[in-house]
Short mmCIF file of C-alpha atoms in Angstrom, two decimals:
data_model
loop_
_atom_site.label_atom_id
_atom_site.label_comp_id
_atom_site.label_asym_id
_atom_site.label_seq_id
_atom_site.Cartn_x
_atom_site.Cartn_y
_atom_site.Cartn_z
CA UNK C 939 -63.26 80.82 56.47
CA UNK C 940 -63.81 84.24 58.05
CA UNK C 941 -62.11 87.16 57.68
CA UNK C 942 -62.72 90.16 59.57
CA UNK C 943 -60.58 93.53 59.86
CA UNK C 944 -58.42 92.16 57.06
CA UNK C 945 -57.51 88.90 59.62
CA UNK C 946 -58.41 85.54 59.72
CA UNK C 947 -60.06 84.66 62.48
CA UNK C 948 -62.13 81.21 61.60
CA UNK C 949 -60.51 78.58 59.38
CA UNK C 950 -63.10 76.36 59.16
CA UNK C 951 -61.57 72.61 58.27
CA UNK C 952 -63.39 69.94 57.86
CA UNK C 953 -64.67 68.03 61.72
CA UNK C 954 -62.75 64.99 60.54
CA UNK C 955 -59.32 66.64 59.01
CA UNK C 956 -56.80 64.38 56.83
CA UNK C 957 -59.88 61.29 57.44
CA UNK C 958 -60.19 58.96 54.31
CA UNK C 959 -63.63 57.93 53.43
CA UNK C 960 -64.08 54.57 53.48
CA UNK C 961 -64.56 53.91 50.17
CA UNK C 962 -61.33 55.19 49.50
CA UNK C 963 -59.74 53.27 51.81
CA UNK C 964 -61.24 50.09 50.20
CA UNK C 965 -60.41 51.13 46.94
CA UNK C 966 -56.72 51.60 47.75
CA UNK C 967 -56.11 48.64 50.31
CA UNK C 968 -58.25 45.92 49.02
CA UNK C 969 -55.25 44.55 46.33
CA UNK C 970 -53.08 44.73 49.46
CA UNK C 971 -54.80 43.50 52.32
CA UNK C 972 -56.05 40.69 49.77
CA UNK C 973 -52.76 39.90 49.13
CA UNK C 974 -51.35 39.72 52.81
CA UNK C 975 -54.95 36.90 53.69
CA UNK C 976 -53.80 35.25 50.50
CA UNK C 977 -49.91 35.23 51.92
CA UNK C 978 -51.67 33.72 55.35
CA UNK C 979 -54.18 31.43 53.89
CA UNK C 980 -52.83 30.22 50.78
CA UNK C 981 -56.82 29.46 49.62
CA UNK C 982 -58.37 31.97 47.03
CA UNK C 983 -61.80 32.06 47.81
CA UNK C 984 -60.89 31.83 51.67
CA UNK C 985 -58.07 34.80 51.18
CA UNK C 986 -61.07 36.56 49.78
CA UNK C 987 -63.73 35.62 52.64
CA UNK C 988 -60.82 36.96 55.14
CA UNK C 989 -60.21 40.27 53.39
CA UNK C 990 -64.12 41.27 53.57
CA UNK C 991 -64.27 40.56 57.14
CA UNK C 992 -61.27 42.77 57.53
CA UNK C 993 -63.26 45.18 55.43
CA UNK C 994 -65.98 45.01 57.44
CA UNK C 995 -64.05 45.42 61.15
CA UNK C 996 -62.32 48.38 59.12
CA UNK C 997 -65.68 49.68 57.95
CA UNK C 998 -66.93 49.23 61.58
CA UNK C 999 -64.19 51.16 63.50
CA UNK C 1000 -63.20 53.54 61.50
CA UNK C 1001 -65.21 55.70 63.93
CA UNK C 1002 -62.80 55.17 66.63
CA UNK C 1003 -59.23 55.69 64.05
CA UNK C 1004 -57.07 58.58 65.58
CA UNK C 1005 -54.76 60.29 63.26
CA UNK C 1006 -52.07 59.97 65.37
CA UNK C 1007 -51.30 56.50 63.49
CA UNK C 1008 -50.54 55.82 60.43
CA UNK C 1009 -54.25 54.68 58.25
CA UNK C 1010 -51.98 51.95 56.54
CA UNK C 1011 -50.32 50.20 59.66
CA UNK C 1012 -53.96 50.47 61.11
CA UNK C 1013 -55.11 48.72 57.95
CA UNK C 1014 -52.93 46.36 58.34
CA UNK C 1015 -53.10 45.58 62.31
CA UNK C 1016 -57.12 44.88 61.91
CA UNK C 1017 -56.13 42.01 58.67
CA UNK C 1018 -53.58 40.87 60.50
CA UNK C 1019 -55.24 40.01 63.58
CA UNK C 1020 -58.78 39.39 61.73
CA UNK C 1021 -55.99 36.40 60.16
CA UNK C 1022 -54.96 35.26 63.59
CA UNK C 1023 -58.36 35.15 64.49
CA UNK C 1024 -59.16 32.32 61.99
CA UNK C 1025 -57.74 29.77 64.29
CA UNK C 1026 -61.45 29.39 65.83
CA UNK C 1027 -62.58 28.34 62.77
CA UNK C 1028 -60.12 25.83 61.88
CA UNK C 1029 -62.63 23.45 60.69
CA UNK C 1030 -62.93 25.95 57.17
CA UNK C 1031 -59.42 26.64 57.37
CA UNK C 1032 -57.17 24.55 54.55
CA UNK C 1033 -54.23 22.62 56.21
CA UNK C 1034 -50.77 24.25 54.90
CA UNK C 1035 -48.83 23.27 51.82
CA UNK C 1036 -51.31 21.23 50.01
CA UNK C 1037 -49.09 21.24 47.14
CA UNK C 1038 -50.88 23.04 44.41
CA UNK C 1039 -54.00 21.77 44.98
CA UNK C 1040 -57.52 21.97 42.42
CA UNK C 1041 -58.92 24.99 44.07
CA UNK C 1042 -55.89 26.98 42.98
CA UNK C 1043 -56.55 25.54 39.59
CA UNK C 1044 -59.97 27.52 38.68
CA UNK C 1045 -57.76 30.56 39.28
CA UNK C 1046 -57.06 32.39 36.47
CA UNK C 1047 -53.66 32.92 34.80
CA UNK C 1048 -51.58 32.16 37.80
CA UNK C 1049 -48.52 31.24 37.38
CA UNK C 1050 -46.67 28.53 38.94
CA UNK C 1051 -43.95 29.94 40.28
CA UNK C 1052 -46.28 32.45 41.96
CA UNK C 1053 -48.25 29.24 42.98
CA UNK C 1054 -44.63 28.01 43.88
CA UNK C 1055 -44.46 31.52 46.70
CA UNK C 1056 -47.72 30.69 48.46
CA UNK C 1057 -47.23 27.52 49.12
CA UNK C 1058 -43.65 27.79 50.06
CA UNK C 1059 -45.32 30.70 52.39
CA UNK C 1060 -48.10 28.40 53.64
CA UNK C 1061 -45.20 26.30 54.87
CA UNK C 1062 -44.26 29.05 57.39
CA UNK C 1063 -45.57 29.24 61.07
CA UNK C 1064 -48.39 32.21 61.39
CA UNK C 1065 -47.02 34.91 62.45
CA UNK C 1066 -43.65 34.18 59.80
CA UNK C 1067 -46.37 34.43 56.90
CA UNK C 1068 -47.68 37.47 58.16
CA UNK C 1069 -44.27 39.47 58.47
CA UNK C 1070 -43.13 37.75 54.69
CA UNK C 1071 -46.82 39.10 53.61
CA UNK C 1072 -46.15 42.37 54.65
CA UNK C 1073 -42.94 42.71 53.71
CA UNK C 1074 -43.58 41.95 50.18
CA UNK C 1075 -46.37 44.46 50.06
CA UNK C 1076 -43.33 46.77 50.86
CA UNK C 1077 -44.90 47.99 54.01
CA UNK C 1078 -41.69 49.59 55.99
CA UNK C 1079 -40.05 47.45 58.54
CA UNK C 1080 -40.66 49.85 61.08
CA UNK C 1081 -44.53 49.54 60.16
CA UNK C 1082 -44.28 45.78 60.09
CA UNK C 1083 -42.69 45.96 63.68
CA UNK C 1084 -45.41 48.19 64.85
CA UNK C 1085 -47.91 45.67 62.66
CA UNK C 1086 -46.41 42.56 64.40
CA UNK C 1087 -45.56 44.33 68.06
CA UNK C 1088 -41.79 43.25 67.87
CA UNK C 1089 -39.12 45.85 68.14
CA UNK C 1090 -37.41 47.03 64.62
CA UNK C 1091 -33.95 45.10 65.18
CA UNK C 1092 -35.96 41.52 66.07
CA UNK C 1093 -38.25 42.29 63.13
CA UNK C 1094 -35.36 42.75 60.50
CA UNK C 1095 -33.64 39.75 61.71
CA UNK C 1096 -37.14 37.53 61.36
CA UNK C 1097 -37.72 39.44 57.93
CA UNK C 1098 -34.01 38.20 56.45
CA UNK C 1099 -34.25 34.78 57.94
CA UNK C 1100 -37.88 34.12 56.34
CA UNK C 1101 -36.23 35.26 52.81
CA UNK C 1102 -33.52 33.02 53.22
CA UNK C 1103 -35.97 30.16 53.95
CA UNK C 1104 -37.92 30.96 51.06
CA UNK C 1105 -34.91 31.53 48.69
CA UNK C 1106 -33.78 27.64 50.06
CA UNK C 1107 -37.21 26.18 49.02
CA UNK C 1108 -37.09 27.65 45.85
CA UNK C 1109 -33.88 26.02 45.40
CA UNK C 1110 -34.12 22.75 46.63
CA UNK C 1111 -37.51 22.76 44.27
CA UNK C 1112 -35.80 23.83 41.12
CA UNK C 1113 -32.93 20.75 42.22
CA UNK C 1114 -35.81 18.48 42.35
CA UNK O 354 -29.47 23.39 38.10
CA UNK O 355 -28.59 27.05 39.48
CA UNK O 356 -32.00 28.59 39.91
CA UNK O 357 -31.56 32.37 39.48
CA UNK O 358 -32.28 35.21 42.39
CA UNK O 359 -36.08 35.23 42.58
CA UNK O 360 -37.60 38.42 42.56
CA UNK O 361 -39.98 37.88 45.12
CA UNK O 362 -42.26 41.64 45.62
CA UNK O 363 -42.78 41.12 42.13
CA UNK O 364 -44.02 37.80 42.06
CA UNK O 365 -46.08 38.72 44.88
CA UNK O 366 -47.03 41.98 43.23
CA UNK O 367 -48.48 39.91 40.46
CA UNK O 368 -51.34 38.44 42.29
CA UNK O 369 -54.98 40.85 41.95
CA UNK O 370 -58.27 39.80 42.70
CA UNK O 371 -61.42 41.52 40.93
CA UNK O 372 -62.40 43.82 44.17
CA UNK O 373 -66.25 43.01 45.11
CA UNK O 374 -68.03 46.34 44.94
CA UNK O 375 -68.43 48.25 47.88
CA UNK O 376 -72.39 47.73 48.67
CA UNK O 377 -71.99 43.77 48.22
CA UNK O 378 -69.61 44.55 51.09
CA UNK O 379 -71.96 46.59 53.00
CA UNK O 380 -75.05 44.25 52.26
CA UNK O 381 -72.68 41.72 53.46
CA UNK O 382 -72.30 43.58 57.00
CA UNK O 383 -76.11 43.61 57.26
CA UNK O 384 -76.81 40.04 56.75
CA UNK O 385 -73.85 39.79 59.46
CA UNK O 386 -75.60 41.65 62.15
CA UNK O 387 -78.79 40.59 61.25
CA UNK O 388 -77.74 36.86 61.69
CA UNK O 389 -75.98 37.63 65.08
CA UNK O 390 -79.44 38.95 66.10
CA UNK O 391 -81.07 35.84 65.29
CA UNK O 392 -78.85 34.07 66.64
CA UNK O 393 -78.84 35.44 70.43
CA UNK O 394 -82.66 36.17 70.23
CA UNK O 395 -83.23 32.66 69.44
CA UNK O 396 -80.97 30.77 72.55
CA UNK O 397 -82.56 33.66 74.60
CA UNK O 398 -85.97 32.69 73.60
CA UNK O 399 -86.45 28.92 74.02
CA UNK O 400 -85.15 29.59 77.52
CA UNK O 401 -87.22 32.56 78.39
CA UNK O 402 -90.09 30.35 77.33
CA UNK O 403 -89.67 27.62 79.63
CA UNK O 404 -89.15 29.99 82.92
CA UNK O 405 -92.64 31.85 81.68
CA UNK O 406 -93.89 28.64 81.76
CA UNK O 407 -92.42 28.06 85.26
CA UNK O 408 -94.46 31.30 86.10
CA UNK O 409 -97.62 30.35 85.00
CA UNK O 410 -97.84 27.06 86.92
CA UNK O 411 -96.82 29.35 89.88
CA UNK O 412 -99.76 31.62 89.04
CA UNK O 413 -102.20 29.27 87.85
CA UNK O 414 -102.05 26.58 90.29
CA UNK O 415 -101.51 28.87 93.50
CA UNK O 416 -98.80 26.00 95.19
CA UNK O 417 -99.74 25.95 98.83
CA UNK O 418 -95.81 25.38 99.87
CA UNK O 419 -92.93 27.50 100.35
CA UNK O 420 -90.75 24.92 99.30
CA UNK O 421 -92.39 25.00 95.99
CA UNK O 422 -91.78 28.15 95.80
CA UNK O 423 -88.59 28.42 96.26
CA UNK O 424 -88.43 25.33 94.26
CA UNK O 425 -89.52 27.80 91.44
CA UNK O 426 -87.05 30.46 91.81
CA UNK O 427 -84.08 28.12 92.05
CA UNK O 428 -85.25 27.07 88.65
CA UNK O 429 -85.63 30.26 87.25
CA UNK O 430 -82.86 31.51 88.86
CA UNK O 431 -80.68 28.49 86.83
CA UNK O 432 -82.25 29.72 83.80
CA UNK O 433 -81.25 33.23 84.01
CA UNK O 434 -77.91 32.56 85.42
CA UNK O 435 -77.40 30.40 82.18
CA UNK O 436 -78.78 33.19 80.00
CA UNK O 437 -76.54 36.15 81.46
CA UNK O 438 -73.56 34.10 81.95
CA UNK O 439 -73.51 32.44 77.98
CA UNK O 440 -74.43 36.23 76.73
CA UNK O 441 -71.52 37.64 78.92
CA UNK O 442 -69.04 35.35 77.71
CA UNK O 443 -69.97 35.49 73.95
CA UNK O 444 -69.93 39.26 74.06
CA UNK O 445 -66.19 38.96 76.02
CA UNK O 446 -64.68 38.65 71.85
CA UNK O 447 -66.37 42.08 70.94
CA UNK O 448 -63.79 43.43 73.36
CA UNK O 449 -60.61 42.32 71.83
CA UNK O 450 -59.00 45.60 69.89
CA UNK O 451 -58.41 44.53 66.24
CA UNK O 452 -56.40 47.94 65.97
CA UNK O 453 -53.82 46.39 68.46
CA UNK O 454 -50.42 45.24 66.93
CA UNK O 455 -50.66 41.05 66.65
CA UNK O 456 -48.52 40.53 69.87
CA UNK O 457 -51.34 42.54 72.41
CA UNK O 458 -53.65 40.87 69.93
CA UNK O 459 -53.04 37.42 71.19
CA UNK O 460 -53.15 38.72 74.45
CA UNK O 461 -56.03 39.74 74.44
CA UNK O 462 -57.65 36.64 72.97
CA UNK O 463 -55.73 34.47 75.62
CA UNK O 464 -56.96 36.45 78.63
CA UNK O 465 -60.60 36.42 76.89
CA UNK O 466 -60.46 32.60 76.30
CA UNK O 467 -59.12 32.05 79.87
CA UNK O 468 -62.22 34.38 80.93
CA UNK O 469 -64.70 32.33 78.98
CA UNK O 470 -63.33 28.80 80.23
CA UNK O 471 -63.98 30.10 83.71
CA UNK O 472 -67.37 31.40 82.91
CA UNK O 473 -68.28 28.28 81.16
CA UNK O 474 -67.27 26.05 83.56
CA UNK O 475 -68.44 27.57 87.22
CA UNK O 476 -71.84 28.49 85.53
CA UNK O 477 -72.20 25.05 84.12
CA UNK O 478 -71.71 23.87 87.36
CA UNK O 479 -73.79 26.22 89.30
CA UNK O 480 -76.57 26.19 86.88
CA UNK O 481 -76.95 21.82 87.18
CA UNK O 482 -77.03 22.33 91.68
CA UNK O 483 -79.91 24.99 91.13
CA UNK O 484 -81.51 22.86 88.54
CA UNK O 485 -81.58 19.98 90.54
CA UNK O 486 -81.75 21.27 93.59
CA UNK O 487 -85.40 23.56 92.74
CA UNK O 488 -87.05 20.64 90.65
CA UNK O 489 -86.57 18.52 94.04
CA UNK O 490 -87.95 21.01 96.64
CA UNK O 491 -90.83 21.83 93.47
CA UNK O 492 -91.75 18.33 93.85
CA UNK O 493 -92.23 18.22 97.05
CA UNK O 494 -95.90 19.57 97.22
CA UNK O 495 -97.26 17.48 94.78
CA UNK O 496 -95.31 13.92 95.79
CA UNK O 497 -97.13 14.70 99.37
CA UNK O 498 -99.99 14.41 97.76
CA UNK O 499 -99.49 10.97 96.47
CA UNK O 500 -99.17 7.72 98.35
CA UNK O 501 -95.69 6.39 99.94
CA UNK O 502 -94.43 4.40 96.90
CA UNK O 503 -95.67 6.98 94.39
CA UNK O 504 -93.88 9.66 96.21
CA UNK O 505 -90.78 7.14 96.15
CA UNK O 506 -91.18 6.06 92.38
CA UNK O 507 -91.45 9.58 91.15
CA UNK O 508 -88.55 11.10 93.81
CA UNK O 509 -86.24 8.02 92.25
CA UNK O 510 -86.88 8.76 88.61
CA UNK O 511 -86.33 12.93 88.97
CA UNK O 512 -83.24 11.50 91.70
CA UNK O 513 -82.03 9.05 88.46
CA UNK O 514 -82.19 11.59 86.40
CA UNK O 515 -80.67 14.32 88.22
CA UNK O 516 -77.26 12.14 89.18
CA UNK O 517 -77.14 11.06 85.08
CA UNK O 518 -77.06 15.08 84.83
CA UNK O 519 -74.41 15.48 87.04
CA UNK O 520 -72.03 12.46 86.57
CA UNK O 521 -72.43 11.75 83.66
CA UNK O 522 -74.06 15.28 81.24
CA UNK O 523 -72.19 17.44 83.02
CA UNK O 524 -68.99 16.28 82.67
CA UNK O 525 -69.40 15.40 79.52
CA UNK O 526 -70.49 18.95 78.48
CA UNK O 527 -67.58 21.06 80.18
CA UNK O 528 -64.97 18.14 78.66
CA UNK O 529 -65.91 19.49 75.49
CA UNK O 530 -66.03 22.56 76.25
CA UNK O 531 -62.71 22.48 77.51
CA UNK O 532 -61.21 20.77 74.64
CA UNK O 533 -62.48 22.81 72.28
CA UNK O 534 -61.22 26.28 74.37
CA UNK O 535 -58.14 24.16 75.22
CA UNK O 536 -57.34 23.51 71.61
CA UNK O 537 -57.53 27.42 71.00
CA UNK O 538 -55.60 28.37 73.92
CA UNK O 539 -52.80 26.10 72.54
CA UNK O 540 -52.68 27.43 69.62
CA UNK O 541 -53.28 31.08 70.26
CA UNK O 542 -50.00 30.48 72.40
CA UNK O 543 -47.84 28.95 70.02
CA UNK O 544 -48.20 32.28 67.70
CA UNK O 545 -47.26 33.96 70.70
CA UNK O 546 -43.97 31.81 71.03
CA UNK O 547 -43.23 32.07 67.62
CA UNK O 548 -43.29 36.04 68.14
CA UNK O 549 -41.25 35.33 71.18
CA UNK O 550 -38.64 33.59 69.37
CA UNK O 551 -35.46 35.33 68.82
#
């Protein structure tokens, strides 16, 4: 900052303004964009494996991240895709619903009904477990629909229809 | 039994995973370009050392005949086409914009995979007709030299060899190629549909 004749004539801000450092970012998406892999892959150590590599692509074009969107929907857009992505390796990639199988066993402390969610999510098509993933991280819907590239109205409607599929699984389980 | 309104965000919410510290994650994007590396300098390199190899008969042996010659560049000229074209279309993914939403996503990947089936295909094809085509005007010089039935033995054997290439390698190569980017392309447009759905 500069001041001459009593004005202000250089207000110096930092090259990069309102940029995160990445180790910031990590530190306050990695629970959530863990979370959202875990959602789409229902496999811990794979949910893990996925998250890194979104790490990485985040870590890797952060560089090229305008302000002009919002970091998190950003975040979110490289996971996302970096999940779509895993259909070329579907040899590594765990078939849906295997009902709460012995990898998910070495896990610690999880619950079964939370066990319950995943699989019941695993049961969804792709793109369904990605907007139920996002949604319960309590992303917006309008950031899901910008996430997901489907307008706000289309997004809500997929967003209620996915709950009441999950709320009917639950149900028909706990009738079982 | 009447199972009570599940509170899903905070079942979800529940779920943490011990975060791996931040220069495991970095080492890991070493290793990760250092193994790409490898990997392209090592299909690059068993190739580039058979058309040196090419070039040092050429220069060593001094072959009298044109048609050897060009016998030699049709060969090399395989080679490379194989080299460029593989590179090109493995490099096509490092296009695709991860910071797209997931609909221009699977775009993207679509239009790359149609790109790369292409590719795959037309240089397969191109690269067996040069193949064949310089090893049989490179043996040309050198089957003069022998008598009538040599010439015919060794021009049957290379001719043998060169039709089990085509009919039968060939095909066989860009069948699995295709399944394999078939497969993909299949499902790449079913999450597309899904999207579409209303």
């Amino acid at each position: 900052m500069m001041i001459k004749n009593g004005i202000l004539v250089n207000w110096t801000i930092s090259s990069q303004p309102n940029k995160m450092p990445f180790e910031e970012i990590y530190k306050t998406y990695w629970q959530k964009v863990f979370r959202v892999c875990m959602g789409y892959a229902n496999d811990y150590d794979l949910a893990k494996d996925m998250a890194q590599e979104a790490f990485i692509i985040v870590w890797q074009q952060l560089p090229k991240f305008r302000n002009e969107a919002d970091i998190g929907t950003w975040i979110y857009r490289i996971a996302t895709n970096n999940c779509l992505r895993q259909v070329e390796r579907q040899k590594r990639f765990p078939k849906a619903a295997l009902p709460l199988n012995l990898e998910e066993d070495k896990q610690v402390n999880v619950e079964p009904q939370l066990q319950l969610l995943y699989r019941f999510i695993s049961e969804l098509s792709e793109t369904e477990r990605i907007i139920i993933s996002l949604e319960l991280e309590n992303a917006k819907q309008s950031a899901i629909a910008q996430i997901v590239g489907l307008s706000e109205a289309n997004t809500r409607v997929k967003i209620h229809r996915i709950k009441e599929k999950l709320t009917q699984k639950f149900k028909e389980h706990g009738n079982a | 039994m009447e199972t009570p309104d599940i509170d899903f965000k905070e079942l979800w919410a529940s779920q943490n995973t011990e975060q791996p510290n931040l220069a495991d994650l970095l080492q890991r994007v070493d290793r990760y370009k250092k193994s790409r590396r490898r990997h392209t300098v090592l299909a690059n390199l068993s190739l580039s050392i058979t058309a040196a190899f090419i070039l040092f008969v050429w220069y060593y042996y001094q072959p009298q005949l044109v048609t050897t010659k060009v016998g030699i560049v049709f060969i090399i000229a395989a080679i490379a086409l194989y080299i460029i074209a593989i590179n090109k279309s493995r490099s096509l993914f490092r296009q695709a914009d991860e910071s797209n939403n997931n609909q221009q996503y699977l775009n993207n990947l679509l239009e790359i995979k149609a790109k790369q089936q292409f590719i795959e295909t037309t240089v397969l094809n191109s690269y067996f007709a040069l193949l064949s085509f310089g090893i049989a005007l490179y043996m040309y010089e050198y089957a003069s030299h022998m008598t009538m039935v040599g010439a015919a033995v060794t021009y049957g054997i290379t001719g043998i060899w060169i039709l089990l290439n085509w009919f039968y390698l060939r095909p066989l190569q860009i069948r699995k190629q295709q399944a394999r980017l078939n497969g993909l392309i299949d499902k790449l447009k079913s999450m597309q549909d899904q999207l579409n759905q209303e």
